[in-house]
Tab-separated table of C-alpha atoms and ligand atoms in Angstrom:
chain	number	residue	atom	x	y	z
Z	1	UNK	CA	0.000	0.000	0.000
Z	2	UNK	CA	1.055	3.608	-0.892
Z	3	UNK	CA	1.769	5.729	1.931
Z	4	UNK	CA	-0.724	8.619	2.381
Z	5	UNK	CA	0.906	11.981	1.807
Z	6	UNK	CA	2.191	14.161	4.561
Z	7	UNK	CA	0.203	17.642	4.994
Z	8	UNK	CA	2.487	20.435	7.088
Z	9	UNK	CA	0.813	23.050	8.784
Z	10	UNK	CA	3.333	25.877	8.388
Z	11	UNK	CA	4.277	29.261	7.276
Z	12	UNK	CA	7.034	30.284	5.139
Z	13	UNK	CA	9.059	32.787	7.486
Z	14	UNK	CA	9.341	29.638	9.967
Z	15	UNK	CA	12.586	28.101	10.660
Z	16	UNK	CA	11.351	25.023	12.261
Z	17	UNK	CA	9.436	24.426	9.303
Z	18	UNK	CA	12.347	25.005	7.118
Z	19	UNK	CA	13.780	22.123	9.002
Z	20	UNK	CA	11.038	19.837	8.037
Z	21	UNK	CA	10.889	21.305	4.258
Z	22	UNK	CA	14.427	20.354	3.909
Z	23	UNK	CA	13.971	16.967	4.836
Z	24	UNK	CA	11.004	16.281	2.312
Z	25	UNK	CA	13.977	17.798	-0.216
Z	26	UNK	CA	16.377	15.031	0.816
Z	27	UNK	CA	14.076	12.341	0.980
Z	28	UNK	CA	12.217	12.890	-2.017
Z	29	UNK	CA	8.959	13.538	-0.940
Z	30	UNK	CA	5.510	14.504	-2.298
Z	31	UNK	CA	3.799	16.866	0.298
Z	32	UNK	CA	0.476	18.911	0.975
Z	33	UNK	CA	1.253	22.506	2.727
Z	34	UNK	CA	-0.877	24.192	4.697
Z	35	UNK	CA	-0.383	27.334	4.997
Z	36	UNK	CA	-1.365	28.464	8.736
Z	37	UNK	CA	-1.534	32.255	9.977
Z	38	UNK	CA	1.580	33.904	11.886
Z	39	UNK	CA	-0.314	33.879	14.615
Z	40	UNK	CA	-3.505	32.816	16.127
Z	41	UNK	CA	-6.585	31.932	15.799
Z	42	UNK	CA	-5.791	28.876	13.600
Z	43	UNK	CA	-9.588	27.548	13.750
Z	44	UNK	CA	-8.433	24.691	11.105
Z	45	UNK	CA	-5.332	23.309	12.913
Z	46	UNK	CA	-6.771	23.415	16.834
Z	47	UNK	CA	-9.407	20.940	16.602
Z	48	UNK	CA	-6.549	18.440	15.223
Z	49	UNK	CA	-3.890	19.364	17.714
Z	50	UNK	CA	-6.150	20.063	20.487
Z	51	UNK	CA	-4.246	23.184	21.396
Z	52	UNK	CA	-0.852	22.930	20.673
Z	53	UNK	CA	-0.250	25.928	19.120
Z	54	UNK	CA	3.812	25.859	17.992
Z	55	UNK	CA	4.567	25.889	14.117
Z	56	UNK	CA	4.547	23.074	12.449
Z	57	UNK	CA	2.356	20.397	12.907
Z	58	UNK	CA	2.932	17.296	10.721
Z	59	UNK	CA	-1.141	15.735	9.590
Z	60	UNK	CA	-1.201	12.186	7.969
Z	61	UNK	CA	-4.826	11.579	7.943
Z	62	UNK	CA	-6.133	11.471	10.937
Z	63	UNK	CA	-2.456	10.873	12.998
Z	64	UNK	CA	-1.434	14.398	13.740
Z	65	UNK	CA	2.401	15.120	14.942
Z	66	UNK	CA	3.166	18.358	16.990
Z	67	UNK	CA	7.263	19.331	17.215
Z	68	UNK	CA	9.548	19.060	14.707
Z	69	UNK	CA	11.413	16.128	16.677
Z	70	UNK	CA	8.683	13.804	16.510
Z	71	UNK	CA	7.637	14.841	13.090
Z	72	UNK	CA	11.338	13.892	11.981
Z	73	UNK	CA	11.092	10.842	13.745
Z	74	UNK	CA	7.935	9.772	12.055
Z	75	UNK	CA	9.476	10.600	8.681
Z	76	UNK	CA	12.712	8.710	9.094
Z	77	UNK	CA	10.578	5.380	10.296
Z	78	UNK	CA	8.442	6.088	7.383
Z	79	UNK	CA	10.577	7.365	4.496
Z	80	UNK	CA	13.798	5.365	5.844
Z	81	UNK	CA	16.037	6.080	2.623
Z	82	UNK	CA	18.108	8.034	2.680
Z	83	UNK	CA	18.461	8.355	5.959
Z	84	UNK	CA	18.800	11.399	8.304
Z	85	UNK	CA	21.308	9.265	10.845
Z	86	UNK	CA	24.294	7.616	8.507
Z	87	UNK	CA	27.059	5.598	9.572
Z	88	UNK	CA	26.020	4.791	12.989
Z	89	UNK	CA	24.968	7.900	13.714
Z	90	UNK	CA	21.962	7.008	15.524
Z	91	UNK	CA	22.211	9.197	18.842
Z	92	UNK	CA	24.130	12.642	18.484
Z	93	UNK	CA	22.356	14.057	15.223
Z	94	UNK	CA	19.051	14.340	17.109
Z	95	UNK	CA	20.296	14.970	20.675
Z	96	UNK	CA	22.085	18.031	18.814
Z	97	UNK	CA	18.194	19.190	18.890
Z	98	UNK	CA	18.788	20.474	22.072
Z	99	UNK	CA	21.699	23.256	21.174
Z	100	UNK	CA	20.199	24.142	17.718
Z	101	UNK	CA	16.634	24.452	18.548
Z	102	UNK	CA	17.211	25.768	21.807
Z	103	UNK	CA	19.607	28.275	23.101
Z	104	UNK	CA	21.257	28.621	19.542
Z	105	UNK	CA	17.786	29.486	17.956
Z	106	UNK	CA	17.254	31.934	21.311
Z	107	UNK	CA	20.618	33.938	20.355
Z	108	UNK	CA	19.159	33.742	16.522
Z	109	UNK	CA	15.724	35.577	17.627
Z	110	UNK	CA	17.529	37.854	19.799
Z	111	UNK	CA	19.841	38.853	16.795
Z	112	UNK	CA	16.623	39.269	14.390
Z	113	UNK	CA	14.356	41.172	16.905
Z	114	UNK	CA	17.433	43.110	18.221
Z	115	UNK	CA	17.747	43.945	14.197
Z	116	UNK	CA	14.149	44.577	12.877
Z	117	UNK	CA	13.304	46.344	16.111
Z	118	UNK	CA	10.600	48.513	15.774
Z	119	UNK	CA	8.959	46.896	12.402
Z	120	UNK	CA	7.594	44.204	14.380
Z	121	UNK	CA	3.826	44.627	13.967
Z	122	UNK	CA	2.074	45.407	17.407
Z	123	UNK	CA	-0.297	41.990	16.645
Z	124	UNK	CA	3.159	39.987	16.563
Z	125	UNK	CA	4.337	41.044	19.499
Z	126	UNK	CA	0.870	40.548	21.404
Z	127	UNK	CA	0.468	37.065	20.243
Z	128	UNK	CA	3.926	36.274	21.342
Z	129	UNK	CA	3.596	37.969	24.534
Z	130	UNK	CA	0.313	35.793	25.377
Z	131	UNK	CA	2.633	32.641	23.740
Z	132	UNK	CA	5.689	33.324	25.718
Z	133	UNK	CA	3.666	34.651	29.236
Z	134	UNK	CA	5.998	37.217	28.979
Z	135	UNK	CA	7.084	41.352	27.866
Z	136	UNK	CA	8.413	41.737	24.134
Z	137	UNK	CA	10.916	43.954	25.261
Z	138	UNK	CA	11.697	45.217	21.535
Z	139	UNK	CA	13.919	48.429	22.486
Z	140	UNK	CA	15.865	45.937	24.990
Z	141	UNK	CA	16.499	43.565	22.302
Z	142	UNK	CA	17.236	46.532	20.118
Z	143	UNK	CA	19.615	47.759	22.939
Z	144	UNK	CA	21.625	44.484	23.263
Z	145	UNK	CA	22.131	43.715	19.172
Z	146	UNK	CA	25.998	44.381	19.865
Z	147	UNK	CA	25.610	41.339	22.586
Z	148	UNK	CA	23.495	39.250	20.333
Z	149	UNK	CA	25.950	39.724	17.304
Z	150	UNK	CA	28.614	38.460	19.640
Z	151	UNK	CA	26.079	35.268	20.737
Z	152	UNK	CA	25.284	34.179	16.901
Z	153	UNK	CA	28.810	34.377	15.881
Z	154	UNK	CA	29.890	32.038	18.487
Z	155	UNK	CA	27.528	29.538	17.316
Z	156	UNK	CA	28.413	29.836	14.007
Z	157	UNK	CA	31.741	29.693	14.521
Z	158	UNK	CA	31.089	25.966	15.981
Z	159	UNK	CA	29.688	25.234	12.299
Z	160	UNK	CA	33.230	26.470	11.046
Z	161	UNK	CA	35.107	24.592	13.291
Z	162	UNK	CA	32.975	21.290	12.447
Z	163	UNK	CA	33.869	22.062	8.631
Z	164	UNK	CA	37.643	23.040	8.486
Z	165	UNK	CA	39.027	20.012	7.543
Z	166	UNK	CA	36.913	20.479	4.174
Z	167	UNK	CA	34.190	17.774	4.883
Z	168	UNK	CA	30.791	18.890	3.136
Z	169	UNK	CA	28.412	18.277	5.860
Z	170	UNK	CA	28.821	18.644	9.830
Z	171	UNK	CA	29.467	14.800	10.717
Z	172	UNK	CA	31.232	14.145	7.244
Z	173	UNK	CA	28.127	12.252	5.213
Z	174	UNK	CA	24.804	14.734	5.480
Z	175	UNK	CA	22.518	14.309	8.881
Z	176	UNK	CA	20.171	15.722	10.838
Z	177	UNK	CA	22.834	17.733	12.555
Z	178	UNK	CA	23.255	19.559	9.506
Z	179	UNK	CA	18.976	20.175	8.743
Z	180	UNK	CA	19.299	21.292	12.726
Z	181	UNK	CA	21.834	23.899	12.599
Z	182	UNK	CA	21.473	25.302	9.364
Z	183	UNK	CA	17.474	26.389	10.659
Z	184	UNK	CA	19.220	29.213	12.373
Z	185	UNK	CA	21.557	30.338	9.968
Z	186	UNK	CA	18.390	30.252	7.264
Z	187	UNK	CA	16.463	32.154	10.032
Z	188	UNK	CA	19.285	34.990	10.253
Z	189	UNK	CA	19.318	35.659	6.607
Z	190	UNK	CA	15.806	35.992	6.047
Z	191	UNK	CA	15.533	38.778	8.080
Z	192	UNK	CA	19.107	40.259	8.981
Z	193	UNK	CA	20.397	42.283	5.771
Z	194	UNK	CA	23.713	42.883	7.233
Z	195	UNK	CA	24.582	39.475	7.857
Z	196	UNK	CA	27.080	38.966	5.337
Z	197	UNK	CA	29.403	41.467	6.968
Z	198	UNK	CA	29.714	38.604	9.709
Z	199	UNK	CA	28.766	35.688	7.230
Z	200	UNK	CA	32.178	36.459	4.638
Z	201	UNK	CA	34.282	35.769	7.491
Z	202	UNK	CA	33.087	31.739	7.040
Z	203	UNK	CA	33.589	30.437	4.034
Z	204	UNK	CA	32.935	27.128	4.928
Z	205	UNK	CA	29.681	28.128	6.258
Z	206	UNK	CA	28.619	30.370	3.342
Z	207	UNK	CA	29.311	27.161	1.002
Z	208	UNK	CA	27.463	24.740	3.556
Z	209	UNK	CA	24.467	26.743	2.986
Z	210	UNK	CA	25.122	26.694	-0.554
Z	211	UNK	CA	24.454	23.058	-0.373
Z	212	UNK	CA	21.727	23.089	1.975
Z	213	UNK	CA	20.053	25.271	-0.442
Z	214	UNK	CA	20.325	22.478	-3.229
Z	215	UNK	CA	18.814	19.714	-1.266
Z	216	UNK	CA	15.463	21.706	-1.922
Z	217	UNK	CA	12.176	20.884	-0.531
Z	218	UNK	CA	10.457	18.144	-2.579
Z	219	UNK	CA	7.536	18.361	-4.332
Z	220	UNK	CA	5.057	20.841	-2.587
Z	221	UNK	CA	1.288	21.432	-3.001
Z	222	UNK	CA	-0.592	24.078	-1.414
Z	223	UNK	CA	-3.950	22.935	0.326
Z	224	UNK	CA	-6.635	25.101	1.951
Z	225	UNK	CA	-6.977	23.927	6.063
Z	226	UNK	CA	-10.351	23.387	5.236
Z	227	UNK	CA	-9.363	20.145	3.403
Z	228	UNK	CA	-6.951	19.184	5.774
Z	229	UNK	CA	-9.246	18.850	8.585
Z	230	UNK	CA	-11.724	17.150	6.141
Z	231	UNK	CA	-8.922	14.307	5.465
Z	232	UNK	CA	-8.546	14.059	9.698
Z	233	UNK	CA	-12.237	13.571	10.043
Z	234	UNK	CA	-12.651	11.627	7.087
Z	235	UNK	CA	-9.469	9.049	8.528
Z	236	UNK	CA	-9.416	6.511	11.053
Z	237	UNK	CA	-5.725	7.199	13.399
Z	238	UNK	CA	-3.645	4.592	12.340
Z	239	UNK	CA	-1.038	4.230	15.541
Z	240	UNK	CA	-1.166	0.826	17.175
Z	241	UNK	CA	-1.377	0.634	20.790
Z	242	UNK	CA	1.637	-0.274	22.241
Z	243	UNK	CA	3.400	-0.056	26.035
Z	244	UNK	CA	6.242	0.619	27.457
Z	245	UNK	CA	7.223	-1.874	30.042
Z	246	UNK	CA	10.142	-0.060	30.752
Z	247	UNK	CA	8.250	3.481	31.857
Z	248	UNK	CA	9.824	4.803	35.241
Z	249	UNK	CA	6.026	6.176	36.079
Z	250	UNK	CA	4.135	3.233	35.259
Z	251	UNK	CA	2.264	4.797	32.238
Z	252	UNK	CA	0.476	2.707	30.035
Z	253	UNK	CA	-2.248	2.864	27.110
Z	254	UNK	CA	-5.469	4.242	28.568
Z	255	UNK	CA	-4.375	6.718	31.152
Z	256	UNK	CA	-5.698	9.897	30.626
Z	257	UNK	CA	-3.015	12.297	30.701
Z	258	UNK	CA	-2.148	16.102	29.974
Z	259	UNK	CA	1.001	16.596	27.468
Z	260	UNK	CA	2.875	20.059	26.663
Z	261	UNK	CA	5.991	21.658	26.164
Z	262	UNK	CA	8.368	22.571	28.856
Z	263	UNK	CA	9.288	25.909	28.013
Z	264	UNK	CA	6.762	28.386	26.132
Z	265	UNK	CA	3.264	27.708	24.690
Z	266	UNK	CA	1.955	25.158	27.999
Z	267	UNK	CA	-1.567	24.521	26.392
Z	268	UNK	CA	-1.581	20.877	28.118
Z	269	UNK	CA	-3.321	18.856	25.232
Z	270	UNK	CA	-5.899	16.058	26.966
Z	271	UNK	CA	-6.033	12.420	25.858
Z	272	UNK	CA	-6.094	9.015	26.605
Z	273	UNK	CA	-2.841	7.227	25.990
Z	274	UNK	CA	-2.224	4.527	22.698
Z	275	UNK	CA	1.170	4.378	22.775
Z	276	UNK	CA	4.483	5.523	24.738
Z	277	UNK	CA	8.465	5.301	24.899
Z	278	UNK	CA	11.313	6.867	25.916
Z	279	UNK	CA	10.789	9.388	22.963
Z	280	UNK	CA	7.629	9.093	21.781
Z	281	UNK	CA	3.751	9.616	22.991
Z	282	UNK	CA	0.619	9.057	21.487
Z	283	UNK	CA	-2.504	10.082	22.848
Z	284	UNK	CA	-6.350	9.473	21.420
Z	285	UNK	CA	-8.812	12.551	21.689
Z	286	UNK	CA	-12.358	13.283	19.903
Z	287	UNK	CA	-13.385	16.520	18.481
Z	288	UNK	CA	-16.636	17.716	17.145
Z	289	UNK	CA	-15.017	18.883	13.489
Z	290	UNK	CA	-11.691	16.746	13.337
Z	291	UNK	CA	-13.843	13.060	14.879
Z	292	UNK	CA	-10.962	10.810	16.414
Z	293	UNK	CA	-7.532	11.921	16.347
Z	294	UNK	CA	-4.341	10.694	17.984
Z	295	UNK	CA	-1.928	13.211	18.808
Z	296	UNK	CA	2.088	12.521	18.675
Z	297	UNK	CA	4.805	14.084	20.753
Z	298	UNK	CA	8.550	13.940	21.628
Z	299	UNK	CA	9.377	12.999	25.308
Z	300	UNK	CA	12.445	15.242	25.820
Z	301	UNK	CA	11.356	19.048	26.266
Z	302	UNK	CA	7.677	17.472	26.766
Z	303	UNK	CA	5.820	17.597	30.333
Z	304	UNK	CA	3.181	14.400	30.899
Z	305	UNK	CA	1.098	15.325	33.276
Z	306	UNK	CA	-1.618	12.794	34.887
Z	307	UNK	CA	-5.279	14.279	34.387
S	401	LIG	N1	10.083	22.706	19.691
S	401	LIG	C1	9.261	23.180	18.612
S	401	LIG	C2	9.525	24.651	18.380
S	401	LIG	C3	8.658	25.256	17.326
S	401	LIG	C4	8.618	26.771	17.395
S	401	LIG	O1	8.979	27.401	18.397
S	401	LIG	N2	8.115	27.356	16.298
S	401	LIG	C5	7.859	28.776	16.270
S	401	LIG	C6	7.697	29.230	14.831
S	401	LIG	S1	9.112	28.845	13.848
S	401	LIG	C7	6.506	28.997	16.926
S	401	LIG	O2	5.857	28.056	17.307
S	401	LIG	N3	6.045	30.216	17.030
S	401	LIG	C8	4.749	30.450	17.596
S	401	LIG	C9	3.626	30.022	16.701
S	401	LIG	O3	3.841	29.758	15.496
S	401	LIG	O4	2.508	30.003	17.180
S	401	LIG	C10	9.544	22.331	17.371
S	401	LIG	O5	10.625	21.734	17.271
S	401	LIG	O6	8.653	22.204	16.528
């Protein structure tokens, strides 16, 4: 049987989603893109995700996957060739997650809101404000741009280091690692027009994004969210139940629990549990527009909570 195609819920300026464009480009794929506002309401996208409200979301049918970590996962164990973790390389390329998406993206918004300052519209800043439970301090960020310079380069600098002995890609054959890190330096250029004052100062940078840029993104075709959430409440969730005997809480399919992200956006998202590991939930909810859904998340940088 064909596989169904994957639908992303994204928008273009998004540098997590560039992550998960890239990979359709190096596997190959056929994809449906949704194309989801900046900010919210997103009255398509909710009733699938339940309230998870972080860009992207991943839809096959009715299986929907929130964070681009379990999204990647679900791609690699379904598209395994070419794969995203060569020669061995089954550990480090996605535990590098946690520097790239975390405080090397925060130094990459800091540079971009330190450099666009003031342009940010006010409806931006409010729905980020309400996201993040805190200020938008623009004219601090503004303030500390000499700071956050200094913060990006460092980082990038690692990429240089990682590439001096003239390999192409970060561990030597193209990974995850790479797809990771180069969502920052992607992010940077969209909006900061005077990066290439720091950027000529690594050449081996400037022609590892070269190459990133040629992977591409696949074969994309836009979809209204209308359809999307037709296909979720047309499809039956196709996870298998599945426990992990190994849990250190003693969680297993049927527990109602409450899962969200640690850090910003904690919209616990309510469900009864199909399937869990060490990196991987699933959890079955009903909606009145999307019908049955199961919703997927990553373990690390996710809270369960019981309900
Ligand atoms: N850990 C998440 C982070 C995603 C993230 O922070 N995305 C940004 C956009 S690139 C976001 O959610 N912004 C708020 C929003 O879109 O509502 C992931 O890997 O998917």
């Amino acid at each position: 049987m064909s596989e169904p195609t994957p639908i992303l819920h994204h928008f273009d300026q998004s540098p997590f989603s560039e992550k998960i464009r890239i990979i359709f480009g190096f596997k190959k794929l056929a994809w449906n893109s949704v194309r989801i506002s900046r900010i919210m309401p997103r009255p398509d996208l909710m009733p699938m995700t339940g309230g998870y409200r972080r860009t992207p979301t991943m839809q096959i049918g009715a299986d929907i996957y929130c964070d681009t970590q379990i999204i990647i996962r679900e791609l690699e164990r379904r598209y395994p060739t070419p794969t995203l973790f060569p020669g061995g390389n089954a550990g480090v390329p996605a535990a590098l997650g946690m520097w790239t998406d975390r405080p090397f993206f925060q130094s990459t918004v800091n540079l971009v809101f330190g450099f666009i300052g003031d342009k940010v519209p006010q409806d931006f800043i409010e729905d980020r404000e309400k996201l993040r439970g805190a200020k938008f301090e623009v004219a601090a960020m503004m303030a500390a741009l000499p700071q956050m310079r200094d913060q990006f380069r460092a980082h990038v600098d690692w990429i240089e280091a990682q590439l001096g002995d003239g390999r192409p890609w970060l561990l030597s054959e193209f990974s995850l690692a790479d797809v990771s890190a180069y969502m920052n330096v992607w992010y940077a250029r969209q909006s900061v027009a005077t990066l290439d004052e720091m950027m000529v100062h690594f050449p081996g940078v400037s022609a590892w994004e070269t190459r990133m840029r040629g992977i591409g993104h696949g074969t994309r075709t836009e979809m209204s969210s209308a359809d999307a959430l037709e296909i979720a409440a047309r499809s039956t969730p196709q996870s298998e139940s599945f426990r992990d005997p190994a849990d250190p809480n003693g969680r297993k399919p049927g527990d109602r629990v409450g899962v969200m992200p640690d850090d910003y956006g904690k919209i616990p998202v309510h469900g009864e549990i199909v399937s869990l590991s060490a990196q991987h939930i699933a959890i079955r909810r009903t909606d009145a527009r999307a019908g049955e859904v199961v919703v997927h998340f990553p373990r690390a940088g996710f809270l369960v909570v019981p309900d």
